[in-house]
Short mmCIF file of C-alpha atoms in Angstrom, two decimals:
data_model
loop_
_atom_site.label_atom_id
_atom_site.label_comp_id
_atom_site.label_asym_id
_atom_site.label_seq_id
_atom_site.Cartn_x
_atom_site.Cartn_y
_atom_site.Cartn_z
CA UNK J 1 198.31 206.49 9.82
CA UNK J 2 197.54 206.58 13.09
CA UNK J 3 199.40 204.25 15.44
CA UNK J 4 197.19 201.15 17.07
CA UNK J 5 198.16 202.62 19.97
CA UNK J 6 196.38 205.74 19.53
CA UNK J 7 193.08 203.95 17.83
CA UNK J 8 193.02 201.14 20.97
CA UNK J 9 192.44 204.17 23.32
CA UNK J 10 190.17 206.37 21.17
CA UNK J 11 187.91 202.38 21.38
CA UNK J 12 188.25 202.44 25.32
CA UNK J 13 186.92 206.17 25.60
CA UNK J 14 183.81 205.89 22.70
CA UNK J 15 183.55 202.15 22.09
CA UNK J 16 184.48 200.39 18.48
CA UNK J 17 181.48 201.83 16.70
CA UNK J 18 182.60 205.49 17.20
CA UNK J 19 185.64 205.09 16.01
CA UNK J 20 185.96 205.12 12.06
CA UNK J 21 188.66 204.38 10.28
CA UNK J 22 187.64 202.61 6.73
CA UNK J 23 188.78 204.44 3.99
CA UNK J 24 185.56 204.81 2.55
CA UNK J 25 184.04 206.62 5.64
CA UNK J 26 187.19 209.11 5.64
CA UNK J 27 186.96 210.29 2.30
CA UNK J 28 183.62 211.73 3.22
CA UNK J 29 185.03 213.81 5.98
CA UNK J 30 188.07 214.91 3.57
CA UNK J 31 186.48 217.94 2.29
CA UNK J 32 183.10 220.60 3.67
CA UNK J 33 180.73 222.75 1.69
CA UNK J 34 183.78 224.99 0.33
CA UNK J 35 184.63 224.80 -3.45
CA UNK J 36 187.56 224.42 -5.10
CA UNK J 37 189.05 223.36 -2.11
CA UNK J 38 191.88 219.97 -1.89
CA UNK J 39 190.55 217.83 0.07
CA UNK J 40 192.50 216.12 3.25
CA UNK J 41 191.37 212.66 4.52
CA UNK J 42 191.43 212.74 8.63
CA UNK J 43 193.28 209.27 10.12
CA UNK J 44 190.33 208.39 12.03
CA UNK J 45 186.48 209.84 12.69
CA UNK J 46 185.64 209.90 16.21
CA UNK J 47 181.97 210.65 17.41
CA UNK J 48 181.79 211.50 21.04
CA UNK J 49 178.35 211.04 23.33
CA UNK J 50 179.14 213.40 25.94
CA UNK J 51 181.42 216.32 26.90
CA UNK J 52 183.43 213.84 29.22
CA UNK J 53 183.96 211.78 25.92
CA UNK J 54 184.79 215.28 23.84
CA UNK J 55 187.87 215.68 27.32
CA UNK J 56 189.31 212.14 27.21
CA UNK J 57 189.61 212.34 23.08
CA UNK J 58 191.45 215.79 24.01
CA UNK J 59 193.75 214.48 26.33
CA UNK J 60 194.24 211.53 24.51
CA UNK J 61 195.51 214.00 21.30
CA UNK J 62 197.55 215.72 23.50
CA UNK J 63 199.85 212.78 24.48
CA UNK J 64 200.43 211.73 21.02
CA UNK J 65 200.54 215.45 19.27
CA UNK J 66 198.12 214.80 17.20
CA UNK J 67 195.72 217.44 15.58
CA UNK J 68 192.10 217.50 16.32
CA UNK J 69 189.22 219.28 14.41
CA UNK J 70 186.18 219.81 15.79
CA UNK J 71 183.28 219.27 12.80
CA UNK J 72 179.25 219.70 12.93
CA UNK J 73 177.32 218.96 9.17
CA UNK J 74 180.13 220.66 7.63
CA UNK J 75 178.24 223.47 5.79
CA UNK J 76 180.88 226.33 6.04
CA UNK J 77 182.21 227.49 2.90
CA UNK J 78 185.72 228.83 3.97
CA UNK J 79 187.19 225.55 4.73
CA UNK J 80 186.71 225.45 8.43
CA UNK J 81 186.36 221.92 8.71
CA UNK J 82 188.91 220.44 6.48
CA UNK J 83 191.39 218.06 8.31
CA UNK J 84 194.70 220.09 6.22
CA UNK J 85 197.18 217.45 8.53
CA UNK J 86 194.94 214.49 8.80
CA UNK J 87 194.74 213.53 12.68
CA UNK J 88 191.56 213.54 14.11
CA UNK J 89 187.87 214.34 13.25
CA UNK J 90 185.51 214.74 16.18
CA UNK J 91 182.02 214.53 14.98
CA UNK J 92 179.53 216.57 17.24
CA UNK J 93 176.48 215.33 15.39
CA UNK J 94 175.76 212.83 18.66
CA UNK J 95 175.66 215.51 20.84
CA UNK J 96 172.39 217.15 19.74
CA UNK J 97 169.84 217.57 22.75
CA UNK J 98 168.00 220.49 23.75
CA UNK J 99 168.54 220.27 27.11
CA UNK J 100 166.31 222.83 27.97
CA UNK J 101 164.16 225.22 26.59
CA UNK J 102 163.78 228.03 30.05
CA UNK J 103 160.65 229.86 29.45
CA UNK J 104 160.76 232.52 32.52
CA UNK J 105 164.61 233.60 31.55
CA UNK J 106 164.29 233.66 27.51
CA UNK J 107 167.05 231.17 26.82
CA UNK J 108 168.00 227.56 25.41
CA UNK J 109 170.48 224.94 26.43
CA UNK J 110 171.37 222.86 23.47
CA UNK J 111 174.50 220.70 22.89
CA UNK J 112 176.66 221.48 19.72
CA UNK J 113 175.22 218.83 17.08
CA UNK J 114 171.60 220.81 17.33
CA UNK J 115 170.19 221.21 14.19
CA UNK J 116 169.09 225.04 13.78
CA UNK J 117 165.69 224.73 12.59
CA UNK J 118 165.05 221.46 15.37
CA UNK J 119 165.59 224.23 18.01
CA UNK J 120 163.22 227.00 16.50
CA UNK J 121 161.00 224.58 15.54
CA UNK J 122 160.55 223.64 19.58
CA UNK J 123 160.85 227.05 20.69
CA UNK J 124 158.11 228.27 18.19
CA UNK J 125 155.34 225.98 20.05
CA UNK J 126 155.98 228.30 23.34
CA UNK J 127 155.42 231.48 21.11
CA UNK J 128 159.70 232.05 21.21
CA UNK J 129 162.27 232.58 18.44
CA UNK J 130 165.99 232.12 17.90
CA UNK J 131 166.93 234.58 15.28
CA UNK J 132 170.05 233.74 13.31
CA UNK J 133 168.69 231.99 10.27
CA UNK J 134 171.71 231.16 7.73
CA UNK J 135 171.11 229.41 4.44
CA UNK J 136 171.84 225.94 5.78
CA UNK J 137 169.36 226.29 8.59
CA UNK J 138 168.01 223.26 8.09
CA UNK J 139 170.89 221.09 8.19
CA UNK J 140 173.87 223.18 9.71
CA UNK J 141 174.13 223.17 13.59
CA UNK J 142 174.34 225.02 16.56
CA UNK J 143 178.15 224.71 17.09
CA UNK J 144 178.90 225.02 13.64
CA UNK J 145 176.79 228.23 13.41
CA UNK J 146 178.74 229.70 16.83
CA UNK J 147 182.04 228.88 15.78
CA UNK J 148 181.74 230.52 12.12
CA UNK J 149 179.20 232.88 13.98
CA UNK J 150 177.10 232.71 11.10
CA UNK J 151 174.20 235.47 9.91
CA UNK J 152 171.32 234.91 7.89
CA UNK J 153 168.77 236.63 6.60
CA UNK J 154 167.21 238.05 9.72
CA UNK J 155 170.69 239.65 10.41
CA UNK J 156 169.36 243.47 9.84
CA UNK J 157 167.44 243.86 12.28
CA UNK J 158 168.02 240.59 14.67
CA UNK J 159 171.40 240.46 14.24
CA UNK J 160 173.65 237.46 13.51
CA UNK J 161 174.65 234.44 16.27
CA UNK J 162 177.31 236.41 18.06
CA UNK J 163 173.97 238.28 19.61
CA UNK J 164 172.11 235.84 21.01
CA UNK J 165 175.27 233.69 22.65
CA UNK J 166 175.00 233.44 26.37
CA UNK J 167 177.13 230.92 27.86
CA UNK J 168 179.53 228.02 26.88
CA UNK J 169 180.98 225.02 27.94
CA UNK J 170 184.32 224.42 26.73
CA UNK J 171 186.75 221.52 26.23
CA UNK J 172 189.84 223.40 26.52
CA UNK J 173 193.56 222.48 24.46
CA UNK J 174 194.77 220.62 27.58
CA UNK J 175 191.15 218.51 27.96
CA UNK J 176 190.46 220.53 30.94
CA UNK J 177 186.11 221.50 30.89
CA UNK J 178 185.31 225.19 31.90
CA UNK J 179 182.48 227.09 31.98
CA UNK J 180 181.57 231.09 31.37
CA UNK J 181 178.47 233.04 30.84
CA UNK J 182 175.24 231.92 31.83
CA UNK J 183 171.47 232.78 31.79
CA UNK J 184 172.02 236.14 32.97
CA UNK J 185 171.07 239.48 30.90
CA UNK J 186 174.46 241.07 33.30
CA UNK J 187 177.67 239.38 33.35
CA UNK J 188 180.70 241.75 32.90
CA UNK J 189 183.22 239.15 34.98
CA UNK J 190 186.28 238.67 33.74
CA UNK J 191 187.13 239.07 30.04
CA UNK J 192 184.04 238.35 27.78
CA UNK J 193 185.76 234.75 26.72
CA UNK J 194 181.86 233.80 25.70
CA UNK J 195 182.51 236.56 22.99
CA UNK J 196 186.18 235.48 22.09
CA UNK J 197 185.00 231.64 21.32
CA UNK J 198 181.99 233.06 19.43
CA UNK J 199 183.58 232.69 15.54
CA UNK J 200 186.63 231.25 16.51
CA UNK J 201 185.92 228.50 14.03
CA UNK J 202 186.99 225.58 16.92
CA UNK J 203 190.62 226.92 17.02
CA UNK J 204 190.54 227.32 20.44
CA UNK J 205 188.47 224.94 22.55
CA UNK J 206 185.59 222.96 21.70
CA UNK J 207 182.22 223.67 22.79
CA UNK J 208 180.29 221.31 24.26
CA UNK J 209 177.07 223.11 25.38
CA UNK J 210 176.08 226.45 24.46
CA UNK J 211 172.84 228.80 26.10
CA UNK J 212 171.48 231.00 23.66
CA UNK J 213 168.91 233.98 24.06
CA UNK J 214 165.52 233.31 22.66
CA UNK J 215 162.94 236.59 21.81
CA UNK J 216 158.98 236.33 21.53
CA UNK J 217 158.29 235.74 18.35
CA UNK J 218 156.63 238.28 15.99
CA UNK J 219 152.94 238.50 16.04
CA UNK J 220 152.62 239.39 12.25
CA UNK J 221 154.73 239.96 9.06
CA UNK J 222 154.73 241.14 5.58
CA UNK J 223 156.86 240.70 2.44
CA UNK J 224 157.29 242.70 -0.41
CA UNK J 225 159.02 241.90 -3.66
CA UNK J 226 160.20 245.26 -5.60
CA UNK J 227 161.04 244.85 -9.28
CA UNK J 228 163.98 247.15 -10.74
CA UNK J 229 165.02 247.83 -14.26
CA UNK J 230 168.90 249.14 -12.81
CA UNK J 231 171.08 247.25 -10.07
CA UNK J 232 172.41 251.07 -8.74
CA UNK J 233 168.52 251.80 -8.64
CA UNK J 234 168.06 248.72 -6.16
CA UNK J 235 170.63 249.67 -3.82
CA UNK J 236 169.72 253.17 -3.53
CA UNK J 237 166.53 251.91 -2.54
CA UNK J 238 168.07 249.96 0.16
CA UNK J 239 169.94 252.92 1.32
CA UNK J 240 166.92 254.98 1.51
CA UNK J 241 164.37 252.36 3.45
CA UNK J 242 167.00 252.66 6.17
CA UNK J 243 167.32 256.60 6.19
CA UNK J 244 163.74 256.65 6.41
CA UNK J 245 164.13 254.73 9.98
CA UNK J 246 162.76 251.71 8.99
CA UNK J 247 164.77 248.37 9.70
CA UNK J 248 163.19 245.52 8.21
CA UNK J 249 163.56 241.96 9.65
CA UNK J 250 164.77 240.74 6.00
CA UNK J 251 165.87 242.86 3.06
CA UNK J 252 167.39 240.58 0.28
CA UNK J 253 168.48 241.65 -3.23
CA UNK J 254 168.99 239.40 -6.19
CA UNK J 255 170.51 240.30 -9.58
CA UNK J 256 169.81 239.52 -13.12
CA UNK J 257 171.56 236.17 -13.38
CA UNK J 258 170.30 234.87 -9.99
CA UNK J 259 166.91 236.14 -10.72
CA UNK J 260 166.49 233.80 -13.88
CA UNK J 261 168.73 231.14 -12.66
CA UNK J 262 166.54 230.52 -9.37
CA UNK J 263 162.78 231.12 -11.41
CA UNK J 264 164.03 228.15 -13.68
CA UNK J 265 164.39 226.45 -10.63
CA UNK J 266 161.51 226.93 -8.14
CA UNK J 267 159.11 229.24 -10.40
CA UNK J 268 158.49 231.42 -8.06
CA UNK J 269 157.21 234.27 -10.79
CA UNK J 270 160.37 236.47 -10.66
CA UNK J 271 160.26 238.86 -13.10
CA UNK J 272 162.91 237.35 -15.95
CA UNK J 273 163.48 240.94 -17.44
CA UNK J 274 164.55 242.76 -13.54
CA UNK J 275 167.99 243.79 -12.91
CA UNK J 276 167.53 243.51 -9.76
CA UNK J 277 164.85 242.66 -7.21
CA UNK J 278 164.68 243.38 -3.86
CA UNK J 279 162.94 240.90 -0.98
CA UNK J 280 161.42 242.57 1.74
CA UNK J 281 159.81 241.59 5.00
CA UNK J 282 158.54 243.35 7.73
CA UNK J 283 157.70 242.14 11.44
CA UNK J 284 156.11 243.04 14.95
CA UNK J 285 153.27 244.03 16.39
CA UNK J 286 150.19 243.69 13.55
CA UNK J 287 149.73 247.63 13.51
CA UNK J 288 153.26 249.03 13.00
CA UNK J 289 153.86 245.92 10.30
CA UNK J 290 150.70 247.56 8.31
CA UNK J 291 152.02 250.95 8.85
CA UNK J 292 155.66 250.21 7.91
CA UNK J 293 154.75 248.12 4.93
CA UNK J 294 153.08 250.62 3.32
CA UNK J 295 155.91 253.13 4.13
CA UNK J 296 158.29 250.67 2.44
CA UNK J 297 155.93 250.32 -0.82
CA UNK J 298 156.02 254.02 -1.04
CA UNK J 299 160.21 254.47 -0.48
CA UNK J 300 160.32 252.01 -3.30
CA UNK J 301 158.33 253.62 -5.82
CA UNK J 302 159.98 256.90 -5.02
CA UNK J 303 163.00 255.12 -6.14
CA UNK J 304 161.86 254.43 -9.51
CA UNK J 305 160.57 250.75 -8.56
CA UNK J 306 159.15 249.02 -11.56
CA UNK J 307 156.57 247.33 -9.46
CA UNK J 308 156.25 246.85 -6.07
CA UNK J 309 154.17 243.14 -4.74
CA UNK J 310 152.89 242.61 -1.32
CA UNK J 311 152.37 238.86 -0.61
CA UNK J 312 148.54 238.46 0.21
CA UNK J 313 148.91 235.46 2.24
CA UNK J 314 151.45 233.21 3.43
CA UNK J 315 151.64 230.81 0.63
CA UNK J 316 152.94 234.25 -1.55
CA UNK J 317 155.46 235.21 1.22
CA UNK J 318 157.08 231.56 1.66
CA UNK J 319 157.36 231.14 -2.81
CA UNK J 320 159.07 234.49 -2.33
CA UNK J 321 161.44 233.29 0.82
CA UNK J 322 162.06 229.90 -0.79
CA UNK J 323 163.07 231.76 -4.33
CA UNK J 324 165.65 233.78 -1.96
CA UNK J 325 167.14 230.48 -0.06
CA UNK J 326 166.87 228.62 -3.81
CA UNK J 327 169.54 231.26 -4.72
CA UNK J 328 172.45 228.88 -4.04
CA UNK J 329 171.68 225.37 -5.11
CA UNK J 330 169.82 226.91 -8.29
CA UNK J 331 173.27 228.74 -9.22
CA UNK J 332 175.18 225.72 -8.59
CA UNK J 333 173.63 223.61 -11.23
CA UNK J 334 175.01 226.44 -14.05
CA UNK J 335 178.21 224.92 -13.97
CA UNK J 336 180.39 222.27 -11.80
CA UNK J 337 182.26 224.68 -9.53
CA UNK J 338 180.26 227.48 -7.84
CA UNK J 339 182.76 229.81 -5.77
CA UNK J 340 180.64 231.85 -3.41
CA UNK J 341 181.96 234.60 -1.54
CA UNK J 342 181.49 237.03 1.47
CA UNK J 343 182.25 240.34 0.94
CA UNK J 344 180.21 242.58 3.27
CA UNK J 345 180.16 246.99 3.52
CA UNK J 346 178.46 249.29 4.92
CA UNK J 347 175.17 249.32 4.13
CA UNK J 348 175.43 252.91 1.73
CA UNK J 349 178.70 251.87 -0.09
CA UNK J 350 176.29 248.81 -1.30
CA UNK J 351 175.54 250.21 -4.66
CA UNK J 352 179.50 250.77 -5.19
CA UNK J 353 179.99 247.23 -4.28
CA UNK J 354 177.69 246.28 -7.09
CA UNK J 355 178.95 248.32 -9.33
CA UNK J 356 182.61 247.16 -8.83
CA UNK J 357 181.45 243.18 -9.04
CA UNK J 358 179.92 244.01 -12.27
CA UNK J 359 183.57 245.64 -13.15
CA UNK J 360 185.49 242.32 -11.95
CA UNK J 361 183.23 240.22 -14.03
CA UNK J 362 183.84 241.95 -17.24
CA UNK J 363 187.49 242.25 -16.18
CA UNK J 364 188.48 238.98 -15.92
CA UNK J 365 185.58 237.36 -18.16
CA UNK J 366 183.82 235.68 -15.50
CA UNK J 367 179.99 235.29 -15.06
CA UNK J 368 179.70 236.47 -11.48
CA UNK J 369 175.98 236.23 -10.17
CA UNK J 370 175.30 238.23 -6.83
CA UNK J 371 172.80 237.92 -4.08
CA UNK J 372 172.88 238.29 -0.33
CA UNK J 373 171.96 240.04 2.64
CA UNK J 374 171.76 243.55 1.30
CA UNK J 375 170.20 245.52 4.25
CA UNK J 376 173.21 245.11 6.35
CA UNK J 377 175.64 244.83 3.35
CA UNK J 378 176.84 241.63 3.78
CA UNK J 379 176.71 240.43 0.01
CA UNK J 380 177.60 237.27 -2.05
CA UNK J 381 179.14 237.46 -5.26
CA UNK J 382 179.09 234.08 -6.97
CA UNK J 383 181.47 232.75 -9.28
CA UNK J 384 179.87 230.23 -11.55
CA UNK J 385 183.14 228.88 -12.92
CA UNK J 386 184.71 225.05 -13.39
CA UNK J 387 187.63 224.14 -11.04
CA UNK J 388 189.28 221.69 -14.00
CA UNK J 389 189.75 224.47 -15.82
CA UNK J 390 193.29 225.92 -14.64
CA UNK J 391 192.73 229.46 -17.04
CA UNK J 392 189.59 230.18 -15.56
CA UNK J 393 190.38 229.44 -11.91
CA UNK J 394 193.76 231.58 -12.13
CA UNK J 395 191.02 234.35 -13.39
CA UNK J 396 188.51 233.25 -10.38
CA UNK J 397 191.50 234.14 -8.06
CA UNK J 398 192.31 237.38 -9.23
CA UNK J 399 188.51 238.12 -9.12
CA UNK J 400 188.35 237.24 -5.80
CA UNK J 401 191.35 239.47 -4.81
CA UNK J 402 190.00 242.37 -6.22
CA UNK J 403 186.04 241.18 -4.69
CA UNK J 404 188.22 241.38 -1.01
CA UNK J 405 190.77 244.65 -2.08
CA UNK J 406 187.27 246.21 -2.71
CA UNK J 407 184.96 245.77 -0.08
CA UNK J 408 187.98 246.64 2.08
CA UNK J 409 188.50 249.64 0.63
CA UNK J 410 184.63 250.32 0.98
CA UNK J 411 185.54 250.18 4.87
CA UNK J 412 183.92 246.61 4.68
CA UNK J 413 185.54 243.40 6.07
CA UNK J 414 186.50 240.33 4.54
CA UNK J 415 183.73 237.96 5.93
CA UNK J 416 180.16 239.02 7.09
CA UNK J 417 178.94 235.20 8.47
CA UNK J 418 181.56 232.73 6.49
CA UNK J 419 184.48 233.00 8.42
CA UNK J 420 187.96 232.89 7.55
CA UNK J 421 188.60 229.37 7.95
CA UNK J 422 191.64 228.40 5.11
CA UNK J 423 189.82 230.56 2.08
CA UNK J 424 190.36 234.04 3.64
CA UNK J 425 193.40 233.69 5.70
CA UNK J 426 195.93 234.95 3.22
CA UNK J 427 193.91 238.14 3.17
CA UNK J 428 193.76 238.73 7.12
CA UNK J 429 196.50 241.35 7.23
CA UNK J 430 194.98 243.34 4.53
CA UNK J 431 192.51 244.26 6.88
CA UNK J 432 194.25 244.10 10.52
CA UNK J 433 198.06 244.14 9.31
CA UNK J 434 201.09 242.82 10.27
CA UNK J 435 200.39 243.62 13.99
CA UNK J 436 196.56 242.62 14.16
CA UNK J 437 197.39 239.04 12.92
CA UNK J 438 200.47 238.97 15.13
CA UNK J 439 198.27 239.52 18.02
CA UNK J 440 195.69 237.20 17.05
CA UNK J 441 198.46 234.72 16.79
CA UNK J 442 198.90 234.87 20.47
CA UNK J 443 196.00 234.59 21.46
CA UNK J 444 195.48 231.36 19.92
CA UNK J 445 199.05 230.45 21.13
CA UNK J 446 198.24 231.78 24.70
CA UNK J 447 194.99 228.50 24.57
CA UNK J 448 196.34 226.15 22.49
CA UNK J 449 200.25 226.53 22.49
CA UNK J 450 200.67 223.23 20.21
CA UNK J 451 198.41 224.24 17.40
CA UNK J 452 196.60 220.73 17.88
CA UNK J 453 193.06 222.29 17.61
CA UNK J 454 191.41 222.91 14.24
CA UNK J 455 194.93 223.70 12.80
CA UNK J 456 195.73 225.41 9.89
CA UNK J 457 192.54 228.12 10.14
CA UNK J 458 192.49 231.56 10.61
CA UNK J 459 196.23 232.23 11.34
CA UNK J 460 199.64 229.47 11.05
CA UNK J 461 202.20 229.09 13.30
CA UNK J 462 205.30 231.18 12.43
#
């Protein structure tokens, strides 16, 4: 419990309705989009209207050492909101104008509690696009997206948000406001902090206003759907549209079990007998789209495609892209606790990757369904499990070990767009060891020396 002390000021700064503190309101800020995951009730939800507001709750935390974490619509799935010491949540969802949209230097302005899709659908009028597209586009936000520095299924050939992040304002640990970047394509002054508080999940300032780069958007598009009778077929085919030079804006794959989970769900026409499809989509300029197309259709029967589909019009193309974004909520109605992860590898060690999930599954008697991002490896296995069930969830864990041990081993990394948050930390020095976490410790130690901002995510205090 906080002390009235503390709640008295928090009313001064943001005024009474701001400021909740029923029980009933905190439970729903207790947990995020993570499964299997306690959940931790915050002492009090705090919803600033402006980065002055965002400052004064800082300083305010400071004084009375009391943790702070930073929270958009709560989407993440590696914990990264969860309040694991109670303390304070600070909503961003008030802070959600586009403050401007600057046509003649290709960027935004948008405060943190942006939805993603609200910005592209404004920027689309003027002909523009922001890229990163994750799952949750339409209801996870700008600040959420930049501190998880979340992909999506543009990421191949777009990138993901780390790309397109141009300047920040920051609430710092001490509630002092600093800018860095800017609307400029040049800007090597100083150290590249924009890049540092890009995916660092709110641990170490709070962003208040972010400019992003926008692109013209494509003039045409096409997307294929490519039937396969063998999983290792599917990602040698992925391997092999790449080594042909050609980098599709989109290349998704599916398996067996998400196939005929998600056509139960949207019927979409997915082919329930594939192993595997893949999702395709080219984009550009309307003559190299019709040239690379049918270069794609042509890789893909060469690798022993079943059948290969080119949507004729756009009603085709958006069944096909809403079967792929169906993926999750389809799987998650299979059984009560859906454990998705975020394994990504290099793009040719994907067909290894499969192979090895397939491995884990039988292993530990698990029905593991995988999707994901495969054309720049990033690639979810999903664990369609049941958290009250303490056998099967000691099983999910050792699954997910081995998930991590492999793509690691692959040369991959332990998060492509999730983040570490609390679900991935234990694993952090299997990847950087001993010293690499030691020396992300101080940085985070170096900007916020009490551990007061989003604690308890990506690394601990000693």
């Amino acid at each position: 419990m906080l002390a009235r002390e503390v709640l008295q000021e928090l009313i001064q700064v943001l005024g009474a309705e701001n400021v909740l503190t029923e029980q009933e309101d905190l439970l729903t800020y207790a947990y995020d989009a993570t499964a299997a995951m306690k959940h931790h009730k915050p002492d009090v939800v705090v919803s600033p209207l402006s980065t002055e507001q965002v400052a004064e709750v800082v300083k305010i935390a400071v004084r009375h050492n009391i943790p702070i974490y930073p929270r958009g619509s709560g989407t993440n799935l590696s914990g990264g909101t969860i309040p694991t010491k109670g303390g304070i949540v600070l909503s961003m969802l008030n802070l959600n104008k586009i403050l401007e949209i600057d046509q003649d230097n290709l960027t935004a302005t948008v405060q943190p509690g942006v939805i993603i899709q609200a910005l592209n659908d404004e920027v689309l009028k003027l002909g523009l696009l922001y890229p990163p597209d994750p799952g949750t586009v339409t209801t996870a936000t700008m600040g959420g997206s930049l501190s998880e520095c979340s992909g999506g299924l543009r990421g191949l050939k777009y990138g993901v948000t780390k790309h397109y992040i141009m300047g920040l304002q920051i609430v710092l640990a001490n509630g002092e406001v600093i800018r860095w970047g800017g609307k400029t394509v040049k800007n090597v002054t100083g150290y590249d902090l924009v890049a540092l508080f890009t995916g660092a999940e709110g641990t170490l300032g709070i962003v208040t206003e972010i400019i992003v780069k926008l692109i013209p958007s494509p003039e045409a598009r096409k997307s294929i759907l490519a039937v396969f009778d063998d999983v290792d077929k599917a990602g040698k085919a992925i391997a092999s549209i790449i080594r042909n030079k050609i980098i599709p804006a989109t290349l998704e794959i599916m398996d067996n079990v998400t196939i005929q989970t998600v056509e139960h769900f949207v019927h979409a026409g997915l082919p329930l007998d594939a192993e595997a499809v893949l999702l395709i989509e080219v984009d550009g300029y309307k003559e190299v789209v019709e040239r690379e197309a049918v270069l794609v259709e042509q890789i893909l029967k060469d690798e022993q495609a079943v059948e290969v589909k080119i949507a004729k019009d756009d009603k085709e193309r958006d069944l096909l892209w809403l079967a792929r974004r169906s993926a999750l909520p389809a799987l998650a109605q299979k059984r009560p606790t859906t454990v998705l992860e975020d394994a990504t590898v290099p793009r040719s060690k994907i067909p290894d990757m499969l192979k090895a999930i397939r491995r884990i599954a039988d292993k530990h008697n698990l029905n593991i369904a995988t999707f994901g991002h495969a054309g720049d490896g990033n690639l979810h296995p999903t664990i369609l499990t049941d958290e009250r069930d303490q056998d099967e969830m000691k099983r999910v864990h050792l699954a997910v070990d081995e998930i991590f041990q492999t793509a690691i081993s692959l040369g991959g990394t332990l998060s492509g767009e999730h983040g570490i948050g609390i679900a991935k930390m234990k694993y952090l020095d299997w990847e950087f060891g001993e010293a690499g976490v030691a020396a992300l410790r101080r940085i985070k130690e170096a900007l916020d020396p009490n551990y007061l901002l989003n604690p308890g995510k990506i690394v601990r205090r000693d």
